[in-house]
Amino acid sequence: MLIDSHAHLEMKEFTNDRPEVIERAKLAGVNIIVTVGTNLRLSREAVSLAGQYENIYASIGVHPHDVGKIGNTTYDELKELAGRKKVVAFGEIGLDFFRNIAPQLQQIKKFGEQLQLAKELHLPVIIHDREAHDQSIKMVKASGVRRGVFHCFSGDYEMAKQCLDWGFYLSVPGVVTYAKATTIQNVVKKVPLSSLLVETDCPYLAPDPYRGKRNEPAYVVQTVKKIAEIKGISREEVAAVTAQNTLDLFTIGASLHS
Ligand code: NI
C-alpha cells in the first residue's frame, strides 16, 4: 500500500493527460491519491474527480494565496461540499509569509475562520505553512483543532516536535530528495515513521531525478525511497506505515485495511 497524501490533480497542468497520469500512478503502485483544493472552484473540481475515480479522495478549502477570493457565500458553499462523498479533509489552509500574495493580516483572519469551519465540520486539516512556523502552530493550538497534517513540512526538528506533541502528522514532499535539503532530511531521520505521511504536491516540487519537470503522483516513489535510505529501513515499510497513517488521519475506508 502506498498513498500520495497531497496532490493537485484538478489543476490545469493536468488538463491534457489526467487519465494517463492517474493510470501511471496505479502502475507505480500508488493505491490512493488525495487531491487537494486550493479555492472554491478547484475544491469543486477535486470533489468531482473523487466521484469519477475510485482511488481518489478530496480535500476542500482556500489556500492562503487565494483568500482574497473568499466571498459572502464561500463558507456556506464549502460546508455544502463537505457533505459530499469522499471529502476527507479541510485544506489546504494556512499562512504563506514567503510569497505574501494576500496581505498577512488577511491571511491570518481567513486561516482562523477556516480552522473554526474545519472544527465545525469535524474534518482533519491540511496546513500550508511557509515562513510562518510560529504563527501557524500558535493558531492551530488556539483553534483547538487536534487532527491534521503540516503538509510540505519545512520547519526544523524543534518545530516538528511541537507539531507532534499537538497530535499532528508531518507530510514529506519530494524536496527531501534534493542534495541540499538537509533540514527536512534531519527531521525525517529523527521523527518516528508513525508521524509521517508522504506527498508529491504535484504539479509542483518534483523529486530528483525529475526536478524542474511537472510532478505527478507516480513520483512519490522517489520520496519513499529517500526516506527509506535516511532511516535505514525498507521501502515497503515506509510505504506501508505512511499509507496507514494517511488512512488513519483521513479515516479512509475501513474496508481497505484487510
Ligand atoms: Ni499543495
PDB file of C-alpha atoms and ligand atoms in Angstrom:
ATOM      1  CA  MET A   1       0.000   0.000   0.000  1.00  0.00           C
ATOM      2  CA  LEU A   2       1.272   3.436  -0.979  1.00  0.00           C
ATOM      3  CA  ILE A   3      -0.585   6.763  -0.757  1.00  0.00           C
ATOM      4  CA  ASP A   4       0.149  10.185  -2.203  1.00  0.00           C
ATOM      5  CA  SER A   5      -1.417  12.232   0.605  1.00  0.00           C
ATOM      6  CA  HIS A   6      -1.341  15.571  -1.232  1.00  0.00           C
ATOM      7  CA  ALA A   7      -1.728  16.188  -4.962  1.00  0.00           C
ATOM      8  CA  HIS A   8      -3.486  18.808  -7.080  1.00  0.00           C
ATOM      9  CA  LEU A   9      -4.841  16.697  -9.921  1.00  0.00           C
ATOM     10  CA  GLU A  10      -7.664  19.202 -10.538  1.00  0.00           C
ATOM     11  CA  MET A  11      -5.177  21.874 -11.626  1.00  0.00           C
ATOM     12  CA  LYS A  12      -4.910  22.970 -15.243  1.00  0.00           C
ATOM     13  CA  GLU A  13      -1.443  21.418 -15.579  1.00  0.00           C
ATOM     14  CA  PHE A  14      -3.220  18.031 -15.860  1.00  0.00           C
ATOM     15  CA  THR A  15      -5.956  19.047 -18.294  1.00  0.00           C
ATOM     16  CA  ASN A  16      -4.402  17.327 -21.292  1.00  0.00           C
ATOM     17  CA  ASP A  17      -3.441  13.967 -19.801  1.00  0.00           C
ATOM     18  CA  ARG A  18      -5.174  13.495 -16.433  1.00  0.00           C
ATOM     19  CA  PRO A  19      -6.362   9.881 -17.085  1.00  0.00           C
ATOM     20  CA  GLU A  20      -2.841   8.876 -18.151  1.00  0.00           C
ATOM     21  CA  VAL A  21      -1.319  10.496 -15.050  1.00  0.00           C
ATOM     22  CA  ILE A  22      -3.764   8.591 -12.835  1.00  0.00           C
ATOM     23  CA  GLU A  23      -3.009   5.357 -14.689  1.00  0.00           C
ATOM     24  CA  ARG A  24       0.762   5.825 -14.305  1.00  0.00           C
ATOM     25  CA  ALA A  25       0.272   6.287 -10.559  1.00  0.00           C
ATOM     26  CA  LYS A  26      -1.540   2.945 -10.398  1.00  0.00           C
ATOM     27  CA  LEU A  27       1.227   1.242 -12.359  1.00  0.00           C
ATOM     28  CA  ALA A  28       3.799   2.719  -9.948  1.00  0.00           C
ATOM     29  CA  GLY A  29       1.916   1.123  -7.048  1.00  0.00           C
ATOM     30  CA  VAL A  30       0.203   4.265  -5.732  1.00  0.00           C
ATOM     31  CA  ASN A  31      -3.101   2.894  -4.434  1.00  0.00           C
ATOM     32  CA  ILE A  32      -4.734   6.118  -3.264  1.00  0.00           C
ATOM     33  CA  ILE A  33      -4.319   9.819  -4.093  1.00  0.00           C
ATOM     34  CA  VAL A  34      -5.739  12.659  -2.005  1.00  0.00           C
ATOM     35  CA  THR A  35      -6.321  15.635  -4.278  1.00  0.00           C
ATOM     36  CA  VAL A  36      -6.422  18.973  -2.514  1.00  0.00           C
ATOM     37  CA  GLY A  37      -8.499  22.018  -3.450  1.00  0.00           C
ATOM     38  CA  THR A  38      -6.968  25.478  -3.114  1.00  0.00           C
ATOM     39  CA  ASN A  39     -10.050  27.637  -3.706  1.00  0.00           C
ATOM     40  CA  LEU A  40     -13.793  27.077  -4.066  1.00  0.00           C
ATOM     41  CA  ARG A  41     -13.706  26.365  -7.788  1.00  0.00           C
ATOM     42  CA  LEU A  42     -10.802  23.920  -7.535  1.00  0.00           C
ATOM     43  CA  SER A  43     -12.321  22.301  -4.429  1.00  0.00           C
ATOM     44  CA  ARG A  44     -15.405  21.514  -6.528  1.00  0.00           C
ATOM     45  CA  GLU A  45     -13.138  20.040  -9.210  1.00  0.00           C
ATOM     46  CA  ALA A  46     -11.335  17.943  -6.602  1.00  0.00           C
ATOM     47  CA  VAL A  47     -14.642  16.556  -5.311  1.00  0.00           C
ATOM     48  CA  SER A  48     -15.718  15.836  -8.867  1.00  0.00           C
ATOM     49  CA  LEU A  49     -12.524  13.848  -9.527  1.00  0.00           C
ATOM     50  CA  ALA A  50     -13.093  11.848  -6.344  1.00  0.00           C
ATOM     51  CA  GLY A  51     -16.504  10.985  -7.750  1.00  0.00           C
ATOM     52  CA  GLN A  52     -15.003   9.765 -11.013  1.00  0.00           C
ATOM     53  CA  TYR A  53     -12.093   7.671  -9.760  1.00  0.00           C
ATOM     54  CA  GLU A  54     -12.387   5.058  -7.042  1.00  0.00           C
ATOM     55  CA  ASN A  55      -8.773   5.582  -5.871  1.00  0.00           C
ATOM     56  CA  ILE A  56      -9.072   9.374  -5.452  1.00  0.00           C
ATOM     57  CA  TYR A  57     -10.235  11.244  -2.329  1.00  0.00           C
ATOM     58  CA  ALA A  58     -10.695  15.004  -1.954  1.00  0.00           C
ATOM     59  CA  SER A  59      -9.896  17.842   0.413  1.00  0.00           C
ATOM     60  CA  ILE A  60     -11.589  21.250   0.244  1.00  0.00           C
ATOM     61  CA  GLY A  61     -10.581  24.718   1.409  1.00  0.00           C
ATOM     62  CA  VAL A  62      -8.977  28.027   0.421  1.00  0.00           C
ATOM     63  CA  HIS A  63      -5.177  28.303   0.179  1.00  0.00           C
ATOM     64  CA  PRO A  64      -3.537  31.415   1.713  1.00  0.00           C
ATOM     65  CA  HIS A  65      -2.702  32.703  -1.792  1.00  0.00           C
ATOM     66  CA  ASP A  66      -6.410  32.676  -2.661  1.00  0.00           C
ATOM     67  CA  VAL A  67      -8.049  34.059   0.496  1.00  0.00           C
ATOM     68  CA  GLY A  68      -8.770  37.347  -1.313  1.00  0.00           C
ATOM     69  CA  LYS A  69     -11.330  35.376  -3.338  1.00  0.00           C
ATOM     70  CA  ILE A  70     -13.372  34.394  -0.269  1.00  0.00           C
ATOM     71  CA  GLY A  71     -16.804  35.984  -0.671  1.00  0.00           C
ATOM     72  CA  ASN A  72     -20.002  36.140   1.395  1.00  0.00           C
ATOM     73  CA  THR A  73     -21.183  32.701   0.349  1.00  0.00           C
ATOM     74  CA  THR A  74     -17.861  30.837   0.087  1.00  0.00           C
ATOM     75  CA  TYR A  75     -18.005  29.218   3.519  1.00  0.00           C
ATOM     76  CA  ASP A  76     -21.600  28.087   3.028  1.00  0.00           C
ATOM     77  CA  GLU A  77     -20.622  26.554  -0.284  1.00  0.00           C
ATOM     78  CA  LEU A  78     -17.648  24.787   1.310  1.00  0.00           C
ATOM     79  CA  LYS A  79     -19.958  23.432   4.032  1.00  0.00           C
ATOM     80  CA  GLU A  80     -22.247  22.038   1.384  1.00  0.00           C
ATOM     81  CA  LEU A  81     -19.270  20.471  -0.445  1.00  0.00           C
ATOM     82  CA  ALA A  82     -18.022  18.916   2.796  1.00  0.00           C
ATOM     83  CA  GLY A  83     -21.119  16.718   2.835  1.00  0.00           C
ATOM     84  CA  ARG A  84     -20.227  15.078  -0.468  1.00  0.00           C
ATOM     85  CA  LYS A  85     -18.832  11.567  -0.685  1.00  0.00           C
ATOM     86  CA  LYS A  86     -15.080  11.065  -0.305  1.00  0.00           C
ATOM     87  CA  VAL A  87     -14.340  14.515   1.140  1.00  0.00           C
ATOM     88  CA  VAL A  88     -11.829  13.534   3.814  1.00  0.00           C
ATOM     89  CA  ALA A  89     -10.136  16.769   4.940  1.00  0.00           C
ATOM     90  CA  PHE A  90     -10.272  20.543   5.092  1.00  0.00           C
ATOM     91  CA  GLY A  91      -7.438  22.387   3.380  1.00  0.00           C
ATOM     92  CA  GLU A  92      -5.112  23.378   2.277  1.00  0.00           C
ATOM     93  CA  ILE A  93      -5.386  26.343   4.588  1.00  0.00           C
ATOM     94  CA  GLY A  94      -2.686  28.299   6.373  1.00  0.00           C
ATOM     95  CA  LEU A  95      -0.141  31.058   6.037  1.00  0.00           C
ATOM     96  CA  ASP A  96       2.408  31.918   3.367  1.00  0.00           C
ATOM     97  CA  PHE A  97       4.669  34.725   4.534  1.00  0.00           C
ATOM     98  CA  PHE A  98       7.203  33.876   1.825  1.00  0.00           C
ATOM     99  CA  ARG A  99       5.219  34.910  -1.228  1.00  0.00           C
ATOM    100  CA  ASN A 100       2.701  37.143   0.580  1.00  0.00           C
ATOM    101  CA  ILE A 101       0.258  37.072  -2.313  1.00  0.00           C
ATOM    102  CA  ALA A 102      -2.521  38.060   0.113  1.00  0.00           C
ATOM    103  CA  PRO A 103      -1.711  40.578   2.887  1.00  0.00           C
ATOM    104  CA  GLN A 104      -0.568  38.841   6.080  1.00  0.00           C
ATOM    105  CA  LEU A 105      -3.395  40.199   8.246  1.00  0.00           C
ATOM    106  CA  GLN A 106      -5.963  38.919   5.770  1.00  0.00           C
ATOM    107  CA  GLN A 107      -4.240  35.521   5.676  1.00  0.00           C
ATOM    108  CA  ILE A 108      -4.335  35.318   9.464  1.00  0.00           C
ATOM    109  CA  LYS A 109      -8.027  36.231   9.642  1.00  0.00           C
ATOM    110  CA  LYS A 110      -9.067  33.728   6.979  1.00  0.00           C
ATOM    111  CA  PHE A 111      -6.879  30.971   8.418  1.00  0.00           C
ATOM    112  CA  GLY A 112      -8.547  31.424  11.808  1.00  0.00           C
ATOM    113  CA  GLU A 113     -12.006  31.331  10.267  1.00  0.00           C
ATOM    114  CA  GLN A 114     -11.238  28.201   8.246  1.00  0.00           C
ATOM    115  CA  LEU A 115      -9.798  26.395  11.257  1.00  0.00           C
ATOM    116  CA  GLN A 116     -13.124  27.000  13.003  1.00  0.00           C
ATOM    117  CA  LEU A 117     -15.011  25.801   9.938  1.00  0.00           C
ATOM    118  CA  ALA A 118     -12.974  22.586   9.854  1.00  0.00           C
ATOM    119  CA  LYS A 119     -13.700  22.048  13.529  1.00  0.00           C
ATOM    120  CA  GLU A 120     -17.407  22.567  12.981  1.00  0.00           C
ATOM    121  CA  LEU A 121     -17.312  20.061  10.117  1.00  0.00           C
ATOM    122  CA  HIS A 122     -15.280  17.517  12.159  1.00  0.00           C
ATOM    123  CA  LEU A 123     -12.685  17.293   9.401  1.00  0.00           C
ATOM    124  CA  PRO A 124      -8.914  16.969   9.882  1.00  0.00           C
ATOM    125  CA  VAL A 125      -6.956  19.924   8.480  1.00  0.00           C
ATOM    126  CA  ILE A 126      -4.186  20.162   5.897  1.00  0.00           C
ATOM    127  CA  ILE A 127      -1.930  23.075   6.816  1.00  0.00           C
ATOM    128  CA  HIS A 128       0.183  25.117   4.410  1.00  0.00           C
ATOM    129  CA  ASP A 129       2.916  26.920   6.371  1.00  0.00           C
ATOM    130  CA  ARG A 130       5.682  28.767   4.573  1.00  0.00           C
ATOM    131  CA  GLU A 131       7.960  31.076   6.544  1.00  0.00           C
ATOM    132  CA  ALA A 132       5.219  31.340   9.179  1.00  0.00           C
ATOM    133  CA  HIS A 133       6.048  28.486  11.561  1.00  0.00           C
ATOM    134  CA  ASP A 134       5.442  30.226  14.902  1.00  0.00           C
ATOM    135  CA  GLN A 135       2.221  31.900  13.843  1.00  0.00           C
ATOM    136  CA  SER A 136       0.883  28.715  12.222  1.00  0.00           C
ATOM    137  CA  ILE A 137       1.405  26.436  15.212  1.00  0.00           C
ATOM    138  CA  LYS A 138       0.135  29.129  17.573  1.00  0.00           C
ATOM    139  CA  MET A 139      -3.090  29.482  15.600  1.00  0.00           C
ATOM    140  CA  VAL A 140      -3.609  25.731  15.279  1.00  0.00           C
ATOM    141  CA  LYS A 141      -3.267  25.379  19.058  1.00  0.00           C
ATOM    142  CA  ALA A 142      -5.576  28.341  19.743  1.00  0.00           C
ATOM    143  CA  SER A 143      -8.226  26.813  17.449  1.00  0.00           C
ATOM    144  CA  GLY A 144      -8.366  23.597  19.451  1.00  0.00           C
ATOM    145  CA  VAL A 145      -8.116  21.542  16.242  1.00  0.00           C
ATOM    146  CA  ARG A 146      -6.231  18.359  17.159  1.00  0.00           C
ATOM    147  CA  ARG A 147      -6.334  16.349  13.915  1.00  0.00           C
ATOM    148  CA  GLY A 148      -4.273  17.359  10.922  1.00  0.00           C
ATOM    149  CA  VAL A 149      -1.060  17.446   8.969  1.00  0.00           C
ATOM    150  CA  PHE A 150       1.543  20.079   8.226  1.00  0.00           C
ATOM    151  CA  HIS A 151       1.922  19.495   4.505  1.00  0.00           C
ATOM    152  CA  CYS A 152       5.267  20.009   2.740  1.00  0.00           C
ATOM    153  CA  PHE A 153       6.824  20.293   6.149  1.00  0.00           C
ATOM    154  CA  SER A 154       9.597  22.906   6.068  1.00  0.00           C
ATOM    155  CA  GLY A 155      10.321  23.531   9.751  1.00  0.00           C
ATOM    156  CA  ASP A 156      13.223  22.255  11.818  1.00  0.00           C
ATOM    157  CA  TYR A 157      13.206  19.489  14.416  1.00  0.00           C
ATOM    158  CA  GLU A 158      12.059  21.844  17.200  1.00  0.00           C
ATOM    159  CA  MET A 159       9.024  22.819  15.155  1.00  0.00           C
ATOM    160  CA  ALA A 160       8.425  19.165  14.242  1.00  0.00           C
ATOM    161  CA  LYS A 161       8.314  18.240  17.933  1.00  0.00           C
ATOM    162  CA  GLN A 162       5.708  20.924  18.622  1.00  0.00           C
ATOM    163  CA  CYS A 163       3.505  19.612  15.808  1.00  0.00           C
ATOM    164  CA  LEU A 164       3.854  16.016  17.015  1.00  0.00           C
ATOM    165  CA  ASP A 165       3.132  16.987  20.628  1.00  0.00           C
ATOM    166  CA  TRP A 166      -0.095  18.545  19.410  1.00  0.00           C
ATOM    167  CA  GLY A 167      -1.008  15.251  17.693  1.00  0.00           C
ATOM    168  CA  PHE A 168      -0.356  16.365  14.124  1.00  0.00           C
ATOM    169  CA  TYR A 169       1.367  14.470  11.350  1.00  0.00           C
ATOM    170  CA  LEU A 170       4.114  15.873   9.107  1.00  0.00           C
ATOM    171  CA  SER A 171       3.989  15.300   5.374  1.00  0.00           C
ATOM    172  CA  VAL A 172       7.254  14.867   3.479  1.00  0.00           C
ATOM    173  CA  PRO A 173       7.460  16.173  -0.106  1.00  0.00           C
ATOM    174  CA  GLY A 174       9.899  15.377  -2.920  1.00  0.00           C
ATOM    175  CA  VAL A 175      12.117  18.177  -1.624  1.00  0.00           C
ATOM    176  CA  VAL A 176      13.657  15.580   0.715  1.00  0.00           C
ATOM    177  CA  THR A 177      15.465  14.062  -2.300  1.00  0.00           C
ATOM    178  CA  TYR A 178      17.367  17.286  -3.050  1.00  0.00           C
ATOM    179  CA  ALA A 179      21.024  17.170  -2.002  1.00  0.00           C
ATOM    180  CA  LYS A 180      20.885  20.470  -0.135  1.00  0.00           C
ATOM    181  CA  ALA A 181      17.636  19.792   1.749  1.00  0.00           C
ATOM    182  CA  THR A 182      19.403  18.920   4.989  1.00  0.00           C
ATOM    183  CA  THR A 183      16.781  20.417   7.347  1.00  0.00           C
ATOM    184  CA  ILE A 184      13.968  18.148   6.174  1.00  0.00           C
ATOM    185  CA  GLN A 185      16.371  15.197   5.933  1.00  0.00           C
ATOM    186  CA  ASN A 186      17.321  15.736   9.568  1.00  0.00           C
ATOM    187  CA  VAL A 187      13.658  15.925  10.588  1.00  0.00           C
ATOM    188  CA  VAL A 188      12.917  12.677   8.726  1.00  0.00           C
ATOM    189  CA  LYS A 189      15.810  10.997  10.482  1.00  0.00           C
ATOM    190  CA  LYS A 190      14.692  11.976  13.975  1.00  0.00           C
ATOM    191  CA  VAL A 191      10.896  11.829  13.762  1.00  0.00           C
ATOM    192  CA  PRO A 192       9.220   8.397  14.101  1.00  0.00           C
ATOM    193  CA  LEU A 193       7.766   6.939  10.918  1.00  0.00           C
ATOM    194  CA  SER A 194       4.425   6.706  12.748  1.00  0.00           C
ATOM    195  CA  SER A 195       4.135  10.520  12.432  1.00  0.00           C
ATOM    196  CA  LEU A 196       4.964  10.852   8.734  1.00  0.00           C
ATOM    197  CA  LEU A 197       2.946  10.978   5.527  1.00  0.00           C
ATOM    198  CA  VAL A 198       4.375  11.228   2.015  1.00  0.00           C
ATOM    199  CA  GLU A 199       3.163  13.510  -0.753  1.00  0.00           C
ATOM    200  CA  THR A 200       4.018  14.897  -4.159  1.00  0.00           C
ATOM    201  CA  ASP A 201       2.228  18.294  -4.027  1.00  0.00           C
ATOM    202  CA  CYS A 202       2.110  17.808  -7.797  1.00  0.00           C
ATOM    203  CA  PRO A 203       2.292  19.569 -10.249  1.00  0.00           C
ATOM    204  CA  TYR A 204       4.887  21.329  -8.045  1.00  0.00           C
ATOM    205  CA  LEU A 205       8.128  20.167  -6.387  1.00  0.00           C
ATOM    206  CA  ALA A 206       9.118  17.159  -8.474  1.00  0.00           C
ATOM    207  CA  PRO A 207      11.669  14.964  -6.670  1.00  0.00           C
ATOM    208  CA  ASP A 208      15.044  14.063  -8.126  1.00  0.00           C
ATOM    209  CA  PRO A 209      15.595  12.841 -10.834  1.00  0.00           C
ATOM    210  CA  TYR A 210      12.568  14.733 -12.206  1.00  0.00           C
ATOM    211  CA  ARG A 211      13.372  18.068 -10.575  1.00  0.00           C
ATOM    212  CA  GLY A 212      12.229  21.019 -12.696  1.00  0.00           C
ATOM    213  CA  LYS A 213       9.646  18.934 -14.574  1.00  0.00           C
ATOM    214  CA  ARG A 214       5.930  18.725 -13.858  1.00  0.00           C
ATOM    215  CA  ASN A 215       5.427  16.480 -10.851  1.00  0.00           C
ATOM    216  CA  GLU A 216       2.850  13.656 -10.718  1.00  0.00           C
ATOM    217  CA  PRO A 217       1.670  11.079  -8.137  1.00  0.00           C
ATOM    218  CA  ALA A 218       3.783   8.221  -9.559  1.00  0.00           C
ATOM    219  CA  TYR A 219       6.908  10.109  -8.448  1.00  0.00           C
ATOM    220  CA  VAL A 220       6.017   9.733  -4.761  1.00  0.00           C
ATOM    221  CA  VAL A 221       8.018   6.508  -5.050  1.00  0.00           C
ATOM    222  CA  GLN A 222      11.218   8.624  -5.090  1.00  0.00           C
ATOM    223  CA  THR A 223      10.288  10.222  -1.773  1.00  0.00           C
ATOM    224  CA  VAL A 224       9.620   6.816  -0.204  1.00  0.00           C
ATOM    225  CA  LYS A 225      12.990   5.597  -1.475  1.00  0.00           C
ATOM    226  CA  LYS A 226      14.807   8.566   0.068  1.00  0.00           C
ATOM    227  CA  ILE A 227      13.060   8.213   3.453  1.00  0.00           C
ATOM    228  CA  ALA A 228      13.974   4.511   3.485  1.00  0.00           C
ATOM    229  CA  GLU A 229      17.628   5.417   2.846  1.00  0.00           C
ATOM    230  CA  ILE A 230      17.672   8.078   5.563  1.00  0.00           C
ATOM    231  CA  LYS A 231      16.034   5.815   8.150  1.00  0.00           C
ATOM    232  CA  GLY A 232      17.856   2.627   7.091  1.00  0.00           C
ATOM    233  CA  ILE A 233      14.651   0.651   6.665  1.00  0.00           C
ATOM    234  CA  SER A 234      12.901  -0.931   3.692  1.00  0.00           C
ATOM    235  CA  ARG A 235      10.858   0.996   1.136  1.00  0.00           C
ATOM    236  CA  GLU A 236       7.982  -1.394   1.784  1.00  0.00           C
ATOM    237  CA  GLU A 237       7.902  -0.388   5.436  1.00  0.00           C
ATOM    238  CA  VAL A 238       7.971   3.336   4.614  1.00  0.00           C
ATOM    239  CA  ALA A 239       5.162   2.892   2.075  1.00  0.00           C
ATOM    240  CA  ALA A 240       3.011   0.731   4.351  1.00  0.00           C
ATOM    241  CA  VAL A 241       3.348   2.822   7.509  1.00  0.00           C
ATOM    242  CA  THR A 242       2.868   6.204   5.810  1.00  0.00           C
ATOM    243  CA  ALA A 243      -0.155   4.777   3.966  1.00  0.00           C
ATOM    244  CA  GLN A 244      -1.671   3.538   7.215  1.00  0.00           C
ATOM    245  CA  ASN A 245      -1.030   6.934   8.839  1.00  0.00           C
ATOM    246  CA  THR A 246      -2.882   8.593   5.960  1.00  0.00           C
ATOM    247  CA  LEU A 247      -5.828   6.198   6.227  1.00  0.00           C
ATOM    248  CA  ASP A 248      -5.996   6.861   9.975  1.00  0.00           C
ATOM    249  CA  LEU A 249      -5.777  10.657   9.704  1.00  0.00           C
ATOM    250  CA  PHE A 250      -8.352  10.940   6.935  1.00  0.00           C
ATOM    251  CA  THR A 251     -10.439   7.956   8.160  1.00  0.00           C
ATOM    252  CA  ILE A 252     -10.474   6.470   4.698  1.00  0.00           C
ATOM    253  CA  GLY A 253     -12.391   3.211   4.113  1.00  0.00           C
ATOM    254  CA  ALA A 254     -12.095   0.608   6.874  1.00  0.00           C
ATOM    255  CA  SER A 255     -12.565  -1.980   4.113  1.00  0.00           C
ATOM    256  CA  LEU A 256      -9.098  -1.136   2.806  1.00  0.00           C
ATOM    257  CA  HIS A 257      -7.431  -2.421   5.950  1.00  0.00           C
ATOM    258  CA  SER A 258      -7.889  -6.106   5.076  1.00  0.00           C
TER     259      SER A 258
HETATM  260 NI    NI B   1      -0.373  21.829  -2.128  1.00  0.00          NI
END
